Tab-separated table of N, CA and C in Angstrom:
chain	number	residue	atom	x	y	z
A	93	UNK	N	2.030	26.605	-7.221
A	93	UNK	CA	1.810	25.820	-6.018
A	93	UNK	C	1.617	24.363	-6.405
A	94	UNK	N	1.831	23.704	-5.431
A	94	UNK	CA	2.534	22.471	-6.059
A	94	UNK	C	0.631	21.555	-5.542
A	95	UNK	N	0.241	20.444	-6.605
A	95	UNK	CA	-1.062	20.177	-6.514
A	95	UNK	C	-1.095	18.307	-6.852
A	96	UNK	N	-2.053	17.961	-6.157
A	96	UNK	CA	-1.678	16.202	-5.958
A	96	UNK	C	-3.395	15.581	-6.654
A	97	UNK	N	-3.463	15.253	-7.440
A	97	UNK	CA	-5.032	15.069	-8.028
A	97	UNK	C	-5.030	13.642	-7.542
A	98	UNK	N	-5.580	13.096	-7.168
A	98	UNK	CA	-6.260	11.550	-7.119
A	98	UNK	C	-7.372	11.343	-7.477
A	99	UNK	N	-7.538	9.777	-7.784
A	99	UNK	CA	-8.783	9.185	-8.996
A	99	UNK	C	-9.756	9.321	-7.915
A	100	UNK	N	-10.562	9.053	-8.428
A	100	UNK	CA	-12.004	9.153	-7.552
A	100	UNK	C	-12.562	7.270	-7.123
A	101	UNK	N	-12.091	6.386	-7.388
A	101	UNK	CA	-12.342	4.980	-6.643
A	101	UNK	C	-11.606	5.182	-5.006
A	102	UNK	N	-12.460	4.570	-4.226
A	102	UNK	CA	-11.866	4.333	-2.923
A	102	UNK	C	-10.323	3.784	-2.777
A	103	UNK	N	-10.033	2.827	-2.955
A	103	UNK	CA	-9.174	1.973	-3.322
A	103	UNK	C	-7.393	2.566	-4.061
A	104	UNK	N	-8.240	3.315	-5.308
A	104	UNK	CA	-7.325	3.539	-5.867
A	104	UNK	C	-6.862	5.388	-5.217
A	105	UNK	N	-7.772	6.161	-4.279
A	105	UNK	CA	-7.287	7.009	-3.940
A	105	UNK	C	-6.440	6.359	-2.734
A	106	UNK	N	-6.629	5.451	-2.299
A	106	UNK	CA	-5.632	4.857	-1.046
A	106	UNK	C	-4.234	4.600	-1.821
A	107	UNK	N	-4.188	3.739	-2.544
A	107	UNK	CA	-3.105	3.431	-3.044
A	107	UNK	C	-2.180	4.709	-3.409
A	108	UNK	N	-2.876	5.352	-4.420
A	108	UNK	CA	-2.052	6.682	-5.017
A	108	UNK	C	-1.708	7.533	-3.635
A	109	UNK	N	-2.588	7.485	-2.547
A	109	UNK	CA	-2.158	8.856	-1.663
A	109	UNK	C	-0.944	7.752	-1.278
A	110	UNK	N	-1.129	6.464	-0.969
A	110	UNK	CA	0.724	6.209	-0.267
A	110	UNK	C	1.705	5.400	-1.468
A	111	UNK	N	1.379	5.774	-2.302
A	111	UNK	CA	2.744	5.437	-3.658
A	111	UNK	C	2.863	6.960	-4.022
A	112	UNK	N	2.332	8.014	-3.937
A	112	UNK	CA	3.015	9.068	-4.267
A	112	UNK	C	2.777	10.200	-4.020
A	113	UNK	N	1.641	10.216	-2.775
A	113	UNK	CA	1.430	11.753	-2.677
A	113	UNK	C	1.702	11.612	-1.636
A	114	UNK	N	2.124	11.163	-0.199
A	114	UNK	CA	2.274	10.591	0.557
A	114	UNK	C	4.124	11.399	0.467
A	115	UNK	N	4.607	10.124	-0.249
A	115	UNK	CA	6.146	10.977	-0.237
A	115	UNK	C	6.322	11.737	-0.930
A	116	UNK	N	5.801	12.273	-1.735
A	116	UNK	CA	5.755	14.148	-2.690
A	116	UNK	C	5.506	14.708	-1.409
A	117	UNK	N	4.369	14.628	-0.638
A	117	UNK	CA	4.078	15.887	1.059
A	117	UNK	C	5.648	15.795	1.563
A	118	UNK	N	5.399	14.225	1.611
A	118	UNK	CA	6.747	14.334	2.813
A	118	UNK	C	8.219	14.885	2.258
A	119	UNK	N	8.314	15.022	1.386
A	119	UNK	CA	9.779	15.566	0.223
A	119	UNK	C	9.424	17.233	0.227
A	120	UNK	N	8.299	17.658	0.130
A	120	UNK	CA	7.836	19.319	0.433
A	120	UNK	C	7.560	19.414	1.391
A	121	UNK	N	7.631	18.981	2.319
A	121	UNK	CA	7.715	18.668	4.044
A	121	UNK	C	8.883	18.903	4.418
A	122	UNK	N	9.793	18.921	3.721
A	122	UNK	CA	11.194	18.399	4.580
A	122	UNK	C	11.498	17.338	5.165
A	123	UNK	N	10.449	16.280	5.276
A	123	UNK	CA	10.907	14.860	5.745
A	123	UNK	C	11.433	13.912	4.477
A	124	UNK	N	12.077	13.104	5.262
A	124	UNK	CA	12.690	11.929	4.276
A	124	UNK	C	11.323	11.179	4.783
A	125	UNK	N	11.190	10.496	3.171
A	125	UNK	CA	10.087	9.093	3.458
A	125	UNK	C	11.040	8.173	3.649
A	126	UNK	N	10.068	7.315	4.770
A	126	UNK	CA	10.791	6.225	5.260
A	126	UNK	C	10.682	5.209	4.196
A	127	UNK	N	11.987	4.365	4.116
A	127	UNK	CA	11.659	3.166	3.385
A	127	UNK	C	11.157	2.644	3.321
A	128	UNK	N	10.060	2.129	2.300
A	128	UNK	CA	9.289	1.041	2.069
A	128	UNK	C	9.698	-0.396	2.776
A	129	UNK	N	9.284	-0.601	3.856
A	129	UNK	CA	9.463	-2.368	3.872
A	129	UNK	C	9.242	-3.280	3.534
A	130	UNK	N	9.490	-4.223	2.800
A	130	UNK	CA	8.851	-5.374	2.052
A	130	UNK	C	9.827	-6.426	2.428
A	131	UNK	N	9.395	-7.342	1.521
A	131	UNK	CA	9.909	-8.591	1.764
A	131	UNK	C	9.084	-9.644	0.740
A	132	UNK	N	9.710	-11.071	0.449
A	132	UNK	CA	9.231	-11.725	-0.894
A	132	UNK	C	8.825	-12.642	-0.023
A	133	UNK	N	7.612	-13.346	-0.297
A	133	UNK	CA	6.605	-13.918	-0.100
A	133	UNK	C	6.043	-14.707	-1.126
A	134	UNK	N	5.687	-15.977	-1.573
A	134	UNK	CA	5.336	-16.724	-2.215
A	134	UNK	C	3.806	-16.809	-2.265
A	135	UNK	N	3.531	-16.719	-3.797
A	135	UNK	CA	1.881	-16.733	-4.253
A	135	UNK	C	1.228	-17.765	-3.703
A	136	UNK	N	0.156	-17.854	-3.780
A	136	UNK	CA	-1.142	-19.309	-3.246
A	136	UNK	C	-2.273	-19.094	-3.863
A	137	UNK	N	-2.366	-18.467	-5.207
A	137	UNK	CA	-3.459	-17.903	-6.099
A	137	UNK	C	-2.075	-18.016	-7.307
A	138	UNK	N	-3.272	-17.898	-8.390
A	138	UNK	CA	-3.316	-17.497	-9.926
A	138	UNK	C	-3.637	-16.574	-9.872
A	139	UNK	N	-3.211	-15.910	-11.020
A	139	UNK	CA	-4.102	-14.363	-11.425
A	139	UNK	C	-4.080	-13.923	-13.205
A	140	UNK	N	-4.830	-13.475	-13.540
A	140	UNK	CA	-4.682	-12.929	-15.044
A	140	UNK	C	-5.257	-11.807	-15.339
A	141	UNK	N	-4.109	-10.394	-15.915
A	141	UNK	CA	-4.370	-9.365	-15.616
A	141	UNK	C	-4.009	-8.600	-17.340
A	142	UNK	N	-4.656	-7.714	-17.434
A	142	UNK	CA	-4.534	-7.224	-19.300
A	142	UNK	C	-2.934	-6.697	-18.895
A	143	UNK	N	-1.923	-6.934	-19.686
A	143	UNK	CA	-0.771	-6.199	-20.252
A	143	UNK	C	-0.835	-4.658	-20.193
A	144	UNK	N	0.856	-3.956	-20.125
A	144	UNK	CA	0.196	-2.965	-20.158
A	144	UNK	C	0.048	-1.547	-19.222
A	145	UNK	N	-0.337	-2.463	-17.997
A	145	UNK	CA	-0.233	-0.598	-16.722
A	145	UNK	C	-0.018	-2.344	-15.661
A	146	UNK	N	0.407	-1.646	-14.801
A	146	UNK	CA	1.238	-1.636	-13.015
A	146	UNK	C	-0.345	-2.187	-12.216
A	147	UNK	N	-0.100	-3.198	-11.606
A	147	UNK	CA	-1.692	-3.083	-10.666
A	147	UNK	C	-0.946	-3.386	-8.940
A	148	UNK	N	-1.717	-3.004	-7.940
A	148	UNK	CA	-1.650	-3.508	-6.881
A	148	UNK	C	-2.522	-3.948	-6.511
A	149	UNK	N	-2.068	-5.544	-6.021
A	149	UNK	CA	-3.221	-6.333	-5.466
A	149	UNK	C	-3.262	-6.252	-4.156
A	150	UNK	N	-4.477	-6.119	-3.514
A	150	UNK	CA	-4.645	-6.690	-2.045
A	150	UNK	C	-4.232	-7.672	-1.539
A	151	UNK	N	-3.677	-8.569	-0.852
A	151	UNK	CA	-3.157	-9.608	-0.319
A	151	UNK	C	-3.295	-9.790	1.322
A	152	UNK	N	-3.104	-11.318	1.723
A	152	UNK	CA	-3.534	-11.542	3.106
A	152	UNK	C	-2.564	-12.484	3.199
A	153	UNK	N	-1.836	-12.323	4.659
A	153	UNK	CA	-0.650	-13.209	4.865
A	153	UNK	C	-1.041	-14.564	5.413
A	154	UNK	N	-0.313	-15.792	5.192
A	154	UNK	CA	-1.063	-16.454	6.060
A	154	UNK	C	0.298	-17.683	6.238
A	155	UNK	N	0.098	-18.726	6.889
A	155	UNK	CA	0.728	-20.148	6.757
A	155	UNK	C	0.765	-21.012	6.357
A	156	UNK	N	1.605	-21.833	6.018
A	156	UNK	CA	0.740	-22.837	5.699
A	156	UNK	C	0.857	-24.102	6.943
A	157	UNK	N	0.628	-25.849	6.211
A	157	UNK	CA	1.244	-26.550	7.538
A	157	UNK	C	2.549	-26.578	7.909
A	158	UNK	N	3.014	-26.320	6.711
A	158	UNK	CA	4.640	-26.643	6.894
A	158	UNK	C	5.236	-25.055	7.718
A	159	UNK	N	4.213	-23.879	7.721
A	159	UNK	CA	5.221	-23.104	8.737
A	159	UNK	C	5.270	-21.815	7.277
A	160	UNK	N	5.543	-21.883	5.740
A	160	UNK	CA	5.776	-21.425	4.991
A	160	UNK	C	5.096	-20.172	4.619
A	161	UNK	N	5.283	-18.943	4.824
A	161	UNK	CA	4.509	-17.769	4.663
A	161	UNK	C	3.849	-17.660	3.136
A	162	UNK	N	2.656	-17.787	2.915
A	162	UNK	CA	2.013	-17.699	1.660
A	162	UNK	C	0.826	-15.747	1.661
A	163	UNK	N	0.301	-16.135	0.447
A	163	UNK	CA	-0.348	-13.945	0.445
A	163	UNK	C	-1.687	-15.077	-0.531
A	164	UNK	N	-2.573	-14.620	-0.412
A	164	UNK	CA	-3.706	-14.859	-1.160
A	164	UNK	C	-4.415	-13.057	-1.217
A	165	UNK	N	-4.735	-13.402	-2.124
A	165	UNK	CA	-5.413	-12.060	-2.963
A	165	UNK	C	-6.796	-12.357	-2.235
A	166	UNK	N	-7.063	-10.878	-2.439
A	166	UNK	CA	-8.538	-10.685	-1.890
A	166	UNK	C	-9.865	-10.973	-3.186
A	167	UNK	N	-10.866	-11.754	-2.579
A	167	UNK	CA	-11.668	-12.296	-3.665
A	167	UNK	C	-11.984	-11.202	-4.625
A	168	UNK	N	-12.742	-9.931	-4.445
A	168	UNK	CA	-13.225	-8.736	-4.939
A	168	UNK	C	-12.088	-8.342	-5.015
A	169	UNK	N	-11.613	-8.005	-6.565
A	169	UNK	CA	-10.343	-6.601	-6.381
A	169	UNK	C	-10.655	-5.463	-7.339
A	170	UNK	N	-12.286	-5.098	-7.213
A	170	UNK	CA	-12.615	-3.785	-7.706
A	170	UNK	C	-11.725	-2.566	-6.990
A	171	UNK	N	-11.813	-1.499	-7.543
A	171	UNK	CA	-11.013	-0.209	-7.060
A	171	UNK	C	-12.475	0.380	-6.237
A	172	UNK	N	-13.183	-0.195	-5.948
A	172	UNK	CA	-14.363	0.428	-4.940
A	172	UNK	C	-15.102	-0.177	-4.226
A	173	UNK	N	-13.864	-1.205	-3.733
A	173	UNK	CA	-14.125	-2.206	-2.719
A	173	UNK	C	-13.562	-1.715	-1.964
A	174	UNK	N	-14.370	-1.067	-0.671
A	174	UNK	CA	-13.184	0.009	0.396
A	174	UNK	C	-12.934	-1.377	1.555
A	175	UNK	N	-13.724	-2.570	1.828
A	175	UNK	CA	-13.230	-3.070	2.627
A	175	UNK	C	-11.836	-3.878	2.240
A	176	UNK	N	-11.541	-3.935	0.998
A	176	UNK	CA	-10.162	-4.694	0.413
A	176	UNK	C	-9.252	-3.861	1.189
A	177	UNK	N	-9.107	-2.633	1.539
A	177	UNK	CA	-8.097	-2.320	2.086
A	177	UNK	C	-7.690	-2.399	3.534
A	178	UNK	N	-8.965	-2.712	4.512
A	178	UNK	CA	-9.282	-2.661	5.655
A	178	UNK	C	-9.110	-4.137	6.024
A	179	UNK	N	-9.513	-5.477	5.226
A	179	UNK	CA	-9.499	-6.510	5.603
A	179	UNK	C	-8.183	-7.601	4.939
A	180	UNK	N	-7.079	-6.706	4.464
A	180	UNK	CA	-5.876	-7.383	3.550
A	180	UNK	C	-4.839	-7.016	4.735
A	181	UNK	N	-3.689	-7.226	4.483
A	181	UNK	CA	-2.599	-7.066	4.649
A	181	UNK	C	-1.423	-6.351	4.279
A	182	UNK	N	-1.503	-6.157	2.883
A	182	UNK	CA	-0.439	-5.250	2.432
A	182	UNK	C	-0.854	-5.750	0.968
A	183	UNK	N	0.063	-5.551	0.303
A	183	UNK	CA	-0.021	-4.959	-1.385
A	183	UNK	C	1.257	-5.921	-1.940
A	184	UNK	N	0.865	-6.578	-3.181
A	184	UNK	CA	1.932	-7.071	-3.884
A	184	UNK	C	1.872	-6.080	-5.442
A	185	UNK	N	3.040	-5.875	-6.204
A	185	UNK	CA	3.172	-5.023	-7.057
A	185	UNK	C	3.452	-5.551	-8.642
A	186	UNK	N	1.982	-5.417	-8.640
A	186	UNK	CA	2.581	-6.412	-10.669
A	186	UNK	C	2.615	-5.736	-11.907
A	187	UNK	N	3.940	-5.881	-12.237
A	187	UNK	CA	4.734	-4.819	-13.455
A	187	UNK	C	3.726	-5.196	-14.528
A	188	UNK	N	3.946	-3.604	-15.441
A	188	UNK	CA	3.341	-4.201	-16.886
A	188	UNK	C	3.550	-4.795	-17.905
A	189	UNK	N	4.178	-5.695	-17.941
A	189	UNK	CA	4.574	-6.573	-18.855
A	189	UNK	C	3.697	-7.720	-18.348
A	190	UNK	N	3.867	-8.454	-16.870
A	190	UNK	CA	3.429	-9.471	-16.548
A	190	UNK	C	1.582	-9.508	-17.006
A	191	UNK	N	0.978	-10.853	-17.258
A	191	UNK	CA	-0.342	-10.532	-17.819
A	191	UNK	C	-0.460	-11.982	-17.259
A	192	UNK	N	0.219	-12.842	-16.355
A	192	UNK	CA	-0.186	-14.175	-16.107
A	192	UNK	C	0.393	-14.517	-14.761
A	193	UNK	N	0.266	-14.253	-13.448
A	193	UNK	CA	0.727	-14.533	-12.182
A	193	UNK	C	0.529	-16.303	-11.600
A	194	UNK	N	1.628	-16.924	-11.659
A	194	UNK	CA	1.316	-18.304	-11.403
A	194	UNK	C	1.408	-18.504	-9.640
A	195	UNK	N	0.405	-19.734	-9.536
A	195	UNK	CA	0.637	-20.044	-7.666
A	195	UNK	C	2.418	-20.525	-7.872
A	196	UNK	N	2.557	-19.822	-6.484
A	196	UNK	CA	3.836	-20.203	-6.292
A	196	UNK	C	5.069	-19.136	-6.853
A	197	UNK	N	4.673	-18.437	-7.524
A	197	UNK	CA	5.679	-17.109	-8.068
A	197	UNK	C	6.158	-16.576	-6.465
A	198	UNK	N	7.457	-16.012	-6.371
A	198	UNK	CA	7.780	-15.301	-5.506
A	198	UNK	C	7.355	-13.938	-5.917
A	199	UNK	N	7.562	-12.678	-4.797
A	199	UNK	CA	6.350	-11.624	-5.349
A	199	UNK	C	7.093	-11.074	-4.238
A	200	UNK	N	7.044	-9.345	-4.362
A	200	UNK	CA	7.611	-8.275	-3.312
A	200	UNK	C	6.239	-8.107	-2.610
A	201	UNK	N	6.208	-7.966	-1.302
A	201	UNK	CA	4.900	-7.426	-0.450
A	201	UNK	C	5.461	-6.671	0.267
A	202	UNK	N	4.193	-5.412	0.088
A	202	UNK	CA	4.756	-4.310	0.902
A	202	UNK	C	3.343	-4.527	2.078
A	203	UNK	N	3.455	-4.417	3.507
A	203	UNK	CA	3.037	-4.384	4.695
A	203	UNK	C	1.787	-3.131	4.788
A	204	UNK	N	0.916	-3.115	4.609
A	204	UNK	CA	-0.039	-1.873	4.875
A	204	UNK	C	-0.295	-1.210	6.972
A	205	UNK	N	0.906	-1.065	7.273
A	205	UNK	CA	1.163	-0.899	8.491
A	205	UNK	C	2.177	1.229	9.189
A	206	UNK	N	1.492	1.364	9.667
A	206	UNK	CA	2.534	2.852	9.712
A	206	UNK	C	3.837	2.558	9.494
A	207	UNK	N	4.697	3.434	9.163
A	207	UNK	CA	5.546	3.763	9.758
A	207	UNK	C	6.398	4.406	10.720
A	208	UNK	N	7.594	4.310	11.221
A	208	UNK	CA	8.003	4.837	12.315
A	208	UNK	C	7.418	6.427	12.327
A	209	UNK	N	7.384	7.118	13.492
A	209	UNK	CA	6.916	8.650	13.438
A	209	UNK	C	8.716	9.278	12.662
A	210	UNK	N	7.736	10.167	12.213
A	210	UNK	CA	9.082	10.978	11.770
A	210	UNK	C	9.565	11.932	12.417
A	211	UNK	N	10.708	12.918	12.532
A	211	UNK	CA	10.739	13.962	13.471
A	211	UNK	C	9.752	14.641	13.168
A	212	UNK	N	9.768	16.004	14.179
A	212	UNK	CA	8.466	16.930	14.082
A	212	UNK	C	8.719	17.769	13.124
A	213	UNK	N	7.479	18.213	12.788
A	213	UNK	CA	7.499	19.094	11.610
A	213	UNK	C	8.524	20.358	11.564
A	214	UNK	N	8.839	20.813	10.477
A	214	UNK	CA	9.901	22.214	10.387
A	214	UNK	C	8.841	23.512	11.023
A	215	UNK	N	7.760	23.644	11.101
A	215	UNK	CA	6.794	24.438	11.666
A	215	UNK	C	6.027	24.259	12.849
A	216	UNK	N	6.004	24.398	13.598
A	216	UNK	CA	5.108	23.449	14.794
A	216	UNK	C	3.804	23.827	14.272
A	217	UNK	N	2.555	22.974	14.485
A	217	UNK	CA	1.191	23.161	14.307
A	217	UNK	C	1.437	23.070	12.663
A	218	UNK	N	2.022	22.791	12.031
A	218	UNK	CA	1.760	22.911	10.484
A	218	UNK	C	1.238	21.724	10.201
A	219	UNK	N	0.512	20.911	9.360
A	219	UNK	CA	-0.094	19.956	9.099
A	219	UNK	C	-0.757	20.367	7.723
A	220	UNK	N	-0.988	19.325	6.406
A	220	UNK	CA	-1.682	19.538	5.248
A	220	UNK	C	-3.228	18.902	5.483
A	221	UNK	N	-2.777	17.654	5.896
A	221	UNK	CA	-4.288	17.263	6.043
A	221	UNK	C	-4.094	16.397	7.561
A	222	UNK	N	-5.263	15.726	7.893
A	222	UNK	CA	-5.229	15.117	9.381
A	222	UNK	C	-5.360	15.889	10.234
A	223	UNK	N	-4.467	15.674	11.373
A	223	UNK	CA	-4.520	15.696	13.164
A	223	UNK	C	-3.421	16.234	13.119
A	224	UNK	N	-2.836	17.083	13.838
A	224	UNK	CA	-1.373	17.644	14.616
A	224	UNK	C	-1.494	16.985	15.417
A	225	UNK	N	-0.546	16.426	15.932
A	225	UNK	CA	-0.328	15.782	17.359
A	225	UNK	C	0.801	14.882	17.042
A	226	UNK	N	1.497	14.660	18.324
A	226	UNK	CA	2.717	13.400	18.634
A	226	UNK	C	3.560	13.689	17.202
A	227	UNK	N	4.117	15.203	17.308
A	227	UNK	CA	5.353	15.317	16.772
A	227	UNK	C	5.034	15.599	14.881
A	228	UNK	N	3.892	15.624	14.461
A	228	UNK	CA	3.725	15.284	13.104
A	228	UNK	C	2.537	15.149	12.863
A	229	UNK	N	1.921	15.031	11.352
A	229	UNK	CA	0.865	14.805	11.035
A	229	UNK	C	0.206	13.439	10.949
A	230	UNK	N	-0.927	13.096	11.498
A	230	UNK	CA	-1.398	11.884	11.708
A	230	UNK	C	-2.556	11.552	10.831
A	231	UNK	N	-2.528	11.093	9.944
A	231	UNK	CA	-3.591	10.192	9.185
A	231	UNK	C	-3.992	9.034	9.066
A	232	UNK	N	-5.673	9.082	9.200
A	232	UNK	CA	-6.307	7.669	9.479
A	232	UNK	C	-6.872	7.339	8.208
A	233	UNK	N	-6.642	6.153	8.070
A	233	UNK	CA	-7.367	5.238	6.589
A	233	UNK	C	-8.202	4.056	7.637
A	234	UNK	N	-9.090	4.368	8.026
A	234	UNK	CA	-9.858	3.193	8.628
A	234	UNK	C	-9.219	2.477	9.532
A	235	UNK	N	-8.819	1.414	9.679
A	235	UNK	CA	-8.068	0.817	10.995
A	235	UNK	C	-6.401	1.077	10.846
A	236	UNK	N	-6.093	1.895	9.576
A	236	UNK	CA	-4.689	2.171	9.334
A	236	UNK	C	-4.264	3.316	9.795
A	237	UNK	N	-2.832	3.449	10.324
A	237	UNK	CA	-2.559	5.198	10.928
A	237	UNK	C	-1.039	5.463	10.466
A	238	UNK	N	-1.208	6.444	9.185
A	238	UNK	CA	0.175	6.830	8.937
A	238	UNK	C	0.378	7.987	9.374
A	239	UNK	N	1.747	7.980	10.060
A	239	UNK	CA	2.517	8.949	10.267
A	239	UNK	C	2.913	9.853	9.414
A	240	UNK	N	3.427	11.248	9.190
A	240	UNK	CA	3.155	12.491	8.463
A	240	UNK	C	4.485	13.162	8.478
């Protein structure tokens, strides 16, 4: 039987349930995961991070005067800071090689927002974790609601 372990930080069980357990359900679900949406967005912070492993930062969208979409990182980016996920925007993704993020780098951001509902389940009433209802399984992360 197929089994999904996540770390024990707030933070980092958010992340891991939607980078990969998230679409592992939905692939033993029978649903296609929907595509990731992103889009490149320009830094407005520094950052310096050990070499090495993959991190996702919290990020917050914003403007500037000129109109120009900028992401600033969230001050605290412990993995057990549960409001980083509640008070950001979405997630930028920094490979392991990188160990020096300059202001102004362009950067992929992914949106911390549902996605579309998917069709209904191959079982009616079947659900792993959450709510049944409106066609699918519904899960809440605090002010976030992914579709199942």
């Amino acid at each position: 039987k197929p089994f999904i372990g996540l770390p024990g930080n707030p933070v980092s069980v958010m992340i891991t349930f939607l980078k990969i357990a998230l679409p592992t359900i939905n692939k033993l679900s029978g649903f296609l995961s929907p595509k990731e949406k992103s889009f490149i967005v320009t830094t407005d912070f520094d950052f310096k991070k050990k070499g090495g492993r993959k991190e996702f930062l919290r990020v917050t969208i914003s403007k500037n005067t000129n109109g120009q979409i900028k992401i600033k990182n969230y001050p605290n980016i412990g993995s057990g800071v549960f409001s980083s996920m509640v008070e950001t925007d979405g997630l930028i993704e920094l490979p392991e090689k990188l160990t020096y993020l300059k202001k102004g780098t362009k950067q992929k951001f992914v949106r911390l927002v549902p996605p579309p509902p998917p069709p209904p389940p191959p079982f009616p009433g079947f659900c792993v974790l959450g709510v049944v209802g409106l066609g699918g399984c519904l899960f809440f992360f605090f002010n976030k609601i992914f579709f199942l």
